[in-house]
Structure formats: C-alpha cells, structure tokens
Amino acid sequence: MDDGTSGRASREPATRVLDAGALRALAHPLRVQIYDILSQYGPQTSSSLAALTGESSGATSYHLRALARQDLIREVPGRGTARERWWERPIGGVELSAPEAARTPAGRAAMQVVMTETLNRRHQQLMAWVATAMDTEPEEWREGSIISSGTARLTAAQLAGLTRRIQTIIDETVDTYRDQQGEDVRPVTIRSDVFPLPPEGA
C-alpha cells in the first residue's frame, strides 16, 4: 500500500507483514478504501469518511472498528470526543504478500481481494488525474508530475537492485515530508511499478 507499503527509511518502523487475520479483516472493498484514505490523507472520523466514501457514518464506524481489532488502524491519542473519534493508520510499511496467508485458499483469496481493490483504487486515481489535470490543475503541479515507462533487459539481480534504489528514494521522501504542512502542500501519491514482462512469444 501507498504511503509505506514496503521497505523503509532508517527511521521508519519495521514493515508489517499482514497475517491471515489482518488480511481477512481488510478484505472488503470499503475497508480497503477507508485504509487507503487514512494512508493518503491522514486522520479521519467516521463522519468525514462517510462524506468521502458516500457511505453512512454507521457503516464507516463499523468497518473502522473491524480494522482496529487487527491493529490496522488506531485511535488518535488526545483527539476527539466520546461521540466523535479520530482514527489514523500507524506509520510504517505494510507488506500484502504474506507467506503465512498464502498457504491456505482462504488466505490467498483475502490477499487477492486486498491487492485487487487497492490497485483498482490507485488506477482510478491515476485515470482521474489524466482526465482532469489539463483543465483543472495549475501548471506547476502538472509540470512537477510524471507518468512514464521504460523497458530494459535485466537480470533478476539487476531488477532487485533497481527496485531497492527506487524504494530508497520513496522511503526517504515519505520520511522527510510525511507531516509537512503549508498552504501549498497537498498529498502526492508516489508510484513505482517495476516487474518482468512475459518471455517473448508467451
């Protein structure tokens, strides 16, 4: 997941590998959406999440509690009231490819749901940017963004080295600017898709 889904900078907490129970708790489209919003936009209440997702606050509250039971999210200390609780995602990476969960059909199914819903949401955000950026975004934000791809012929070791270098840059940026505030500051998603293509003719 975004905003710390694998790897870490030197000051980051260790990456959490989700066990089967946590994956099952997350394996619901609305829970993935809630978890992603907390990752990208920071602390929210059930009411603010209801406004962002189009669901009722009762539904978002129910799913927040389910996520909290697996320590996927937590209450924000010292913020909110008994009637309006604030929730956040703990800092640190999350690894969705869990070896423990992959040993059972139910675990693999939960993992597939979480990964599919997460990638669908990210793709929707990318396509929304492509569709609206030219008409709605200031030039400095358009010029500072990039959608790019390239193809190289690598060994497995070279591929691993490349992904480590990319992840280091992402981790350092997140660690440095995660809590930055200011009038001209906004959330920015940082994506890296690096994977081998099928062999020629496959």
Short mmCIF file of C-alpha atoms in Angstrom, two decimals:
data_model
loop_
_atom_site.label_atom_id
_atom_site.label_comp_id
_atom_site.label_asym_id
_atom_site.label_seq_id
_atom_site.Cartn_x
_atom_site.Cartn_y
_atom_site.Cartn_z
CA MET A 1 0.00 0.00 0.00
CA ASP A 2 0.78 3.51 -0.66
CA ASP A 3 2.49 5.66 1.81
CA GLY A 4 4.63 2.92 3.15
CA THR A 5 3.69 -0.39 1.61
CA SER A 6 7.11 -1.95 1.53
CA GLY A 7 10.63 -1.01 2.50
CA ARG A 8 11.52 1.75 4.95
CA ALA A 9 13.91 4.59 5.63
CA SER A 10 16.33 4.27 8.52
CA ARG A 11 13.95 5.98 10.96
CA GLU A 12 10.89 4.05 9.81
CA PRO A 13 9.31 1.31 11.90
CA ALA A 14 9.77 -2.18 10.50
CA THR A 15 7.48 -3.18 7.66
CA ARG A 16 4.48 -5.14 8.93
CA VAL A 17 3.74 -8.36 7.11
CA LEU A 18 -0.01 -8.84 7.44
CA ASP A 19 -1.06 -12.21 8.82
CA ALA A 20 -4.13 -14.10 7.65
CA GLY A 21 -6.38 -12.47 10.25
CA ALA A 22 -5.39 -8.94 9.29
CA LEU A 23 -5.78 -9.72 5.59
CA ARG A 24 -9.26 -11.16 6.17
CA ALA A 25 -10.22 -8.05 8.14
CA LEU A 26 -9.02 -5.83 5.31
CA ALA A 27 -10.54 -7.94 2.52
CA HIS A 28 -13.61 -5.77 1.94
CA PRO A 29 -13.85 -3.02 -0.69
CA LEU A 30 -14.96 -0.32 1.76
CA ARG A 31 -12.30 -1.27 4.30
CA VAL A 32 -9.60 -1.06 1.65
CA GLN A 33 -10.95 2.36 0.67
CA ILE A 34 -11.00 3.56 4.29
CA TYR A 35 -7.49 2.23 4.91
CA ASP A 36 -6.21 3.94 1.77
CA ILE A 37 -7.83 7.26 2.67
CA LEU A 38 -6.20 7.14 6.10
CA SER A 39 -2.87 6.33 4.41
CA GLN A 40 -3.09 9.15 1.90
CA TYR A 41 -4.94 11.92 3.74
CA GLY A 42 -4.24 11.26 7.41
CA PRO A 43 -6.59 11.01 10.41
CA GLN A 44 -10.35 10.92 9.81
CA THR A 45 -13.59 10.40 11.71
CA SER A 46 -16.42 8.07 10.74
CA SER A 47 -18.34 11.16 9.60
CA SER A 48 -15.57 12.51 7.38
CA LEU A 49 -15.02 9.04 5.93
CA ALA A 50 -18.75 8.77 5.24
CA ALA A 51 -18.58 12.02 3.28
CA LEU A 52 -15.55 10.81 1.32
CA THR A 53 -16.90 7.34 0.53
CA GLY A 54 -20.61 8.05 0.11
CA GLU A 55 -21.48 5.55 2.86
CA SER A 56 -23.31 6.16 6.13
CA SER A 57 -21.32 7.06 9.24
CA GLY A 58 -22.76 3.91 10.84
CA ALA A 59 -21.19 1.79 8.10
CA THR A 60 -17.81 3.53 8.27
CA SER A 61 -17.81 3.29 12.07
CA TYR A 62 -18.47 -0.45 11.88
CA HIS A 63 -15.63 -1.01 9.43
CA LEU A 64 -13.26 1.22 11.41
CA ARG A 65 -13.79 -0.97 14.47
CA ALA A 66 -13.11 -4.10 12.40
CA LEU A 67 -9.83 -2.64 11.18
CA ALA A 68 -8.88 -1.52 14.68
CA ARG A 69 -9.37 -5.02 16.10
CA GLN A 70 -6.48 -6.19 13.90
CA ASP A 71 -4.35 -3.12 14.77
CA LEU A 72 -4.52 -1.96 11.17
CA ILE A 73 -5.64 1.44 12.45
CA ARG A 74 -5.78 3.11 15.85
CA GLU A 75 -7.44 6.00 17.64
CA VAL A 76 -5.53 9.28 17.54
CA PRO A 77 -4.33 9.93 21.10
CA GLY A 78 -5.78 13.03 22.75
CA ARG A 79 -8.04 13.95 19.84
CA GLY A 80 -11.79 13.70 19.52
CA THR A 81 -14.60 13.01 21.96
CA ALA A 82 -16.64 10.02 23.05
CA ARG A 83 -19.04 10.77 20.19
CA GLU A 84 -16.50 11.74 17.52
CA ARG A 85 -13.42 9.54 17.46
CA TRP A 86 -10.46 10.19 15.20
CA TRP A 87 -8.64 7.30 13.55
CA GLU A 88 -5.24 7.01 11.91
CA ARG A 89 -3.07 4.44 10.19
CA PRO A 90 0.13 3.73 12.12
CA ILE A 91 3.32 4.87 10.43
CA GLY A 92 5.30 2.17 8.67
CA GLY A 93 5.23 -0.10 5.66
CA VAL A 94 2.71 -2.86 5.08
CA GLU A 95 3.50 -5.98 3.05
CA LEU A 96 0.43 -7.51 1.42
CA SER A 97 2.16 -10.61 0.06
CA ALA A 98 2.05 -12.59 3.28
CA PRO A 99 3.68 -16.06 3.18
CA GLU A 100 1.53 -17.27 6.08
CA ALA A 101 -1.71 -16.26 4.40
CA ALA A 102 -0.62 -17.69 1.05
CA ARG A 103 -0.54 -21.22 2.50
CA THR A 104 -4.36 -21.53 2.53
CA PRO A 105 -7.03 -20.94 -0.14
CA ALA A 106 -8.87 -18.53 2.19
CA GLY A 107 -5.69 -16.59 2.85
CA ARG A 108 -4.85 -16.36 -0.85
CA ALA A 109 -8.39 -15.21 -1.61
CA ALA A 110 -8.20 -12.48 1.05
CA MET A 111 -4.82 -11.36 -0.28
CA GLN A 112 -6.24 -11.19 -3.81
CA VAL A 113 -9.21 -9.07 -2.72
CA VAL A 114 -6.98 -6.60 -0.87
CA MET A 115 -4.47 -6.26 -3.70
CA THR A 116 -7.15 -6.01 -6.39
CA GLU A 117 -9.16 -3.35 -4.54
CA THR A 118 -6.01 -1.37 -3.72
CA LEU A 119 -4.74 -1.42 -7.31
CA ASN A 120 -8.20 -0.57 -8.68
CA ARG A 121 -8.37 2.48 -6.43
CA ARG A 122 -4.88 3.59 -7.45
CA HIS A 123 -5.72 3.13 -11.12
CA GLN A 124 -8.91 5.18 -10.71
CA GLN A 125 -6.89 7.98 -9.12
CA LEU A 126 -4.39 7.89 -11.97
CA MET A 127 -7.10 7.99 -14.63
CA ALA A 128 -8.90 10.84 -12.81
CA TRP A 129 -5.65 12.83 -12.88
CA VAL A 130 -5.16 12.15 -16.59
CA ALA A 131 -8.74 13.13 -17.37
CA THR A 132 -8.83 16.38 -15.41
CA ALA A 133 -5.28 17.69 -14.92
CA MET A 134 -5.06 19.75 -18.12
CA ASP A 135 -8.29 21.57 -17.34
CA THR A 136 -8.17 21.92 -13.56
CA GLU A 137 -4.60 21.74 -12.27
CA PRO A 138 -2.19 24.70 -12.06
CA GLU A 139 0.79 24.48 -14.38
CA GLU A 140 3.31 23.98 -11.57
CA TRP A 141 1.52 20.83 -10.42
CA ARG A 142 1.25 19.47 -13.95
CA GLU A 143 4.91 20.22 -14.68
CA GLY A 144 6.03 18.58 -11.44
CA SER A 145 4.22 15.32 -12.16
CA ILE A 146 5.32 12.43 -14.33
CA ILE A 147 3.70 9.41 -15.94
CA SER A 148 6.48 7.49 -17.59
CA SER A 149 7.58 3.99 -18.51
CA GLY A 150 10.64 2.36 -19.98
CA THR A 151 11.86 -1.13 -20.84
CA ALA A 152 15.29 -2.53 -20.08
CA ARG A 153 16.73 -6.04 -20.36
CA LEU A 154 17.85 -7.02 -16.85
CA THR A 155 18.91 -10.00 -14.81
CA ALA A 156 17.00 -10.85 -11.65
CA ALA A 157 19.83 -9.36 -9.57
CA GLN A 158 19.77 -6.11 -11.59
CA LEU A 159 15.99 -5.93 -11.19
CA ALA A 160 16.32 -6.32 -7.42
CA GLY A 161 18.97 -3.59 -7.32
CA LEU A 162 16.78 -1.22 -9.32
CA THR A 163 13.76 -1.72 -7.09
CA ARG A 164 15.89 -1.18 -3.96
CA ARG A 165 17.15 2.16 -5.32
CA ILE A 166 13.65 3.31 -6.24
CA GLN A 167 12.26 2.23 -2.86
CA THR A 168 15.04 4.10 -1.04
CA ILE A 169 14.09 7.34 -2.80
CA ILE A 170 10.42 6.82 -1.98
CA ASP A 171 11.15 5.98 1.67
CA GLU A 172 13.42 8.98 2.14
CA THR A 173 10.84 11.33 0.63
CA VAL A 174 7.99 9.95 2.74
CA ASP A 175 10.10 10.05 5.90
CA THR A 176 11.18 13.65 5.28
CA TYR A 177 7.87 15.18 4.20
CA ARG A 178 5.15 12.97 5.71
CA ASP A 179 3.96 15.63 8.20
CA GLN A 180 4.75 18.76 6.20
CA GLN A 181 2.09 21.45 6.44
CA GLY A 182 1.52 24.64 4.44
CA GLU A 183 -0.89 26.40 2.11
CA ASP A 184 0.82 25.00 -0.99
CA VAL A 185 1.19 21.44 0.39
CA ARG A 186 -1.07 18.62 -0.76
CA PRO A 187 -0.93 14.81 -0.70
CA VAL A 188 1.09 13.33 -3.55
CA THR A 189 0.97 9.64 -4.39
CA ILE A 190 4.32 8.12 -5.36
CA ARG A 191 4.01 5.04 -7.54
CA SER A 192 6.58 2.51 -8.66
CA ASP A 193 5.60 -0.36 -10.94
CA VAL A 194 8.66 -2.39 -11.85
CA PHE A 195 8.19 -6.02 -12.91
CA PRO A 196 9.37 -8.51 -15.55
CA LEU A 197 7.40 -8.93 -18.75
CA PRO A 198 6.47 -12.41 -20.04
CA PRO A 199 9.14 -14.01 -22.22
CA GLU A 200 8.94 -13.24 -25.93
CA GLY A 201 6.20 -15.28 -27.53
CA ALA A 202 4.43 -16.04 -24.25
#
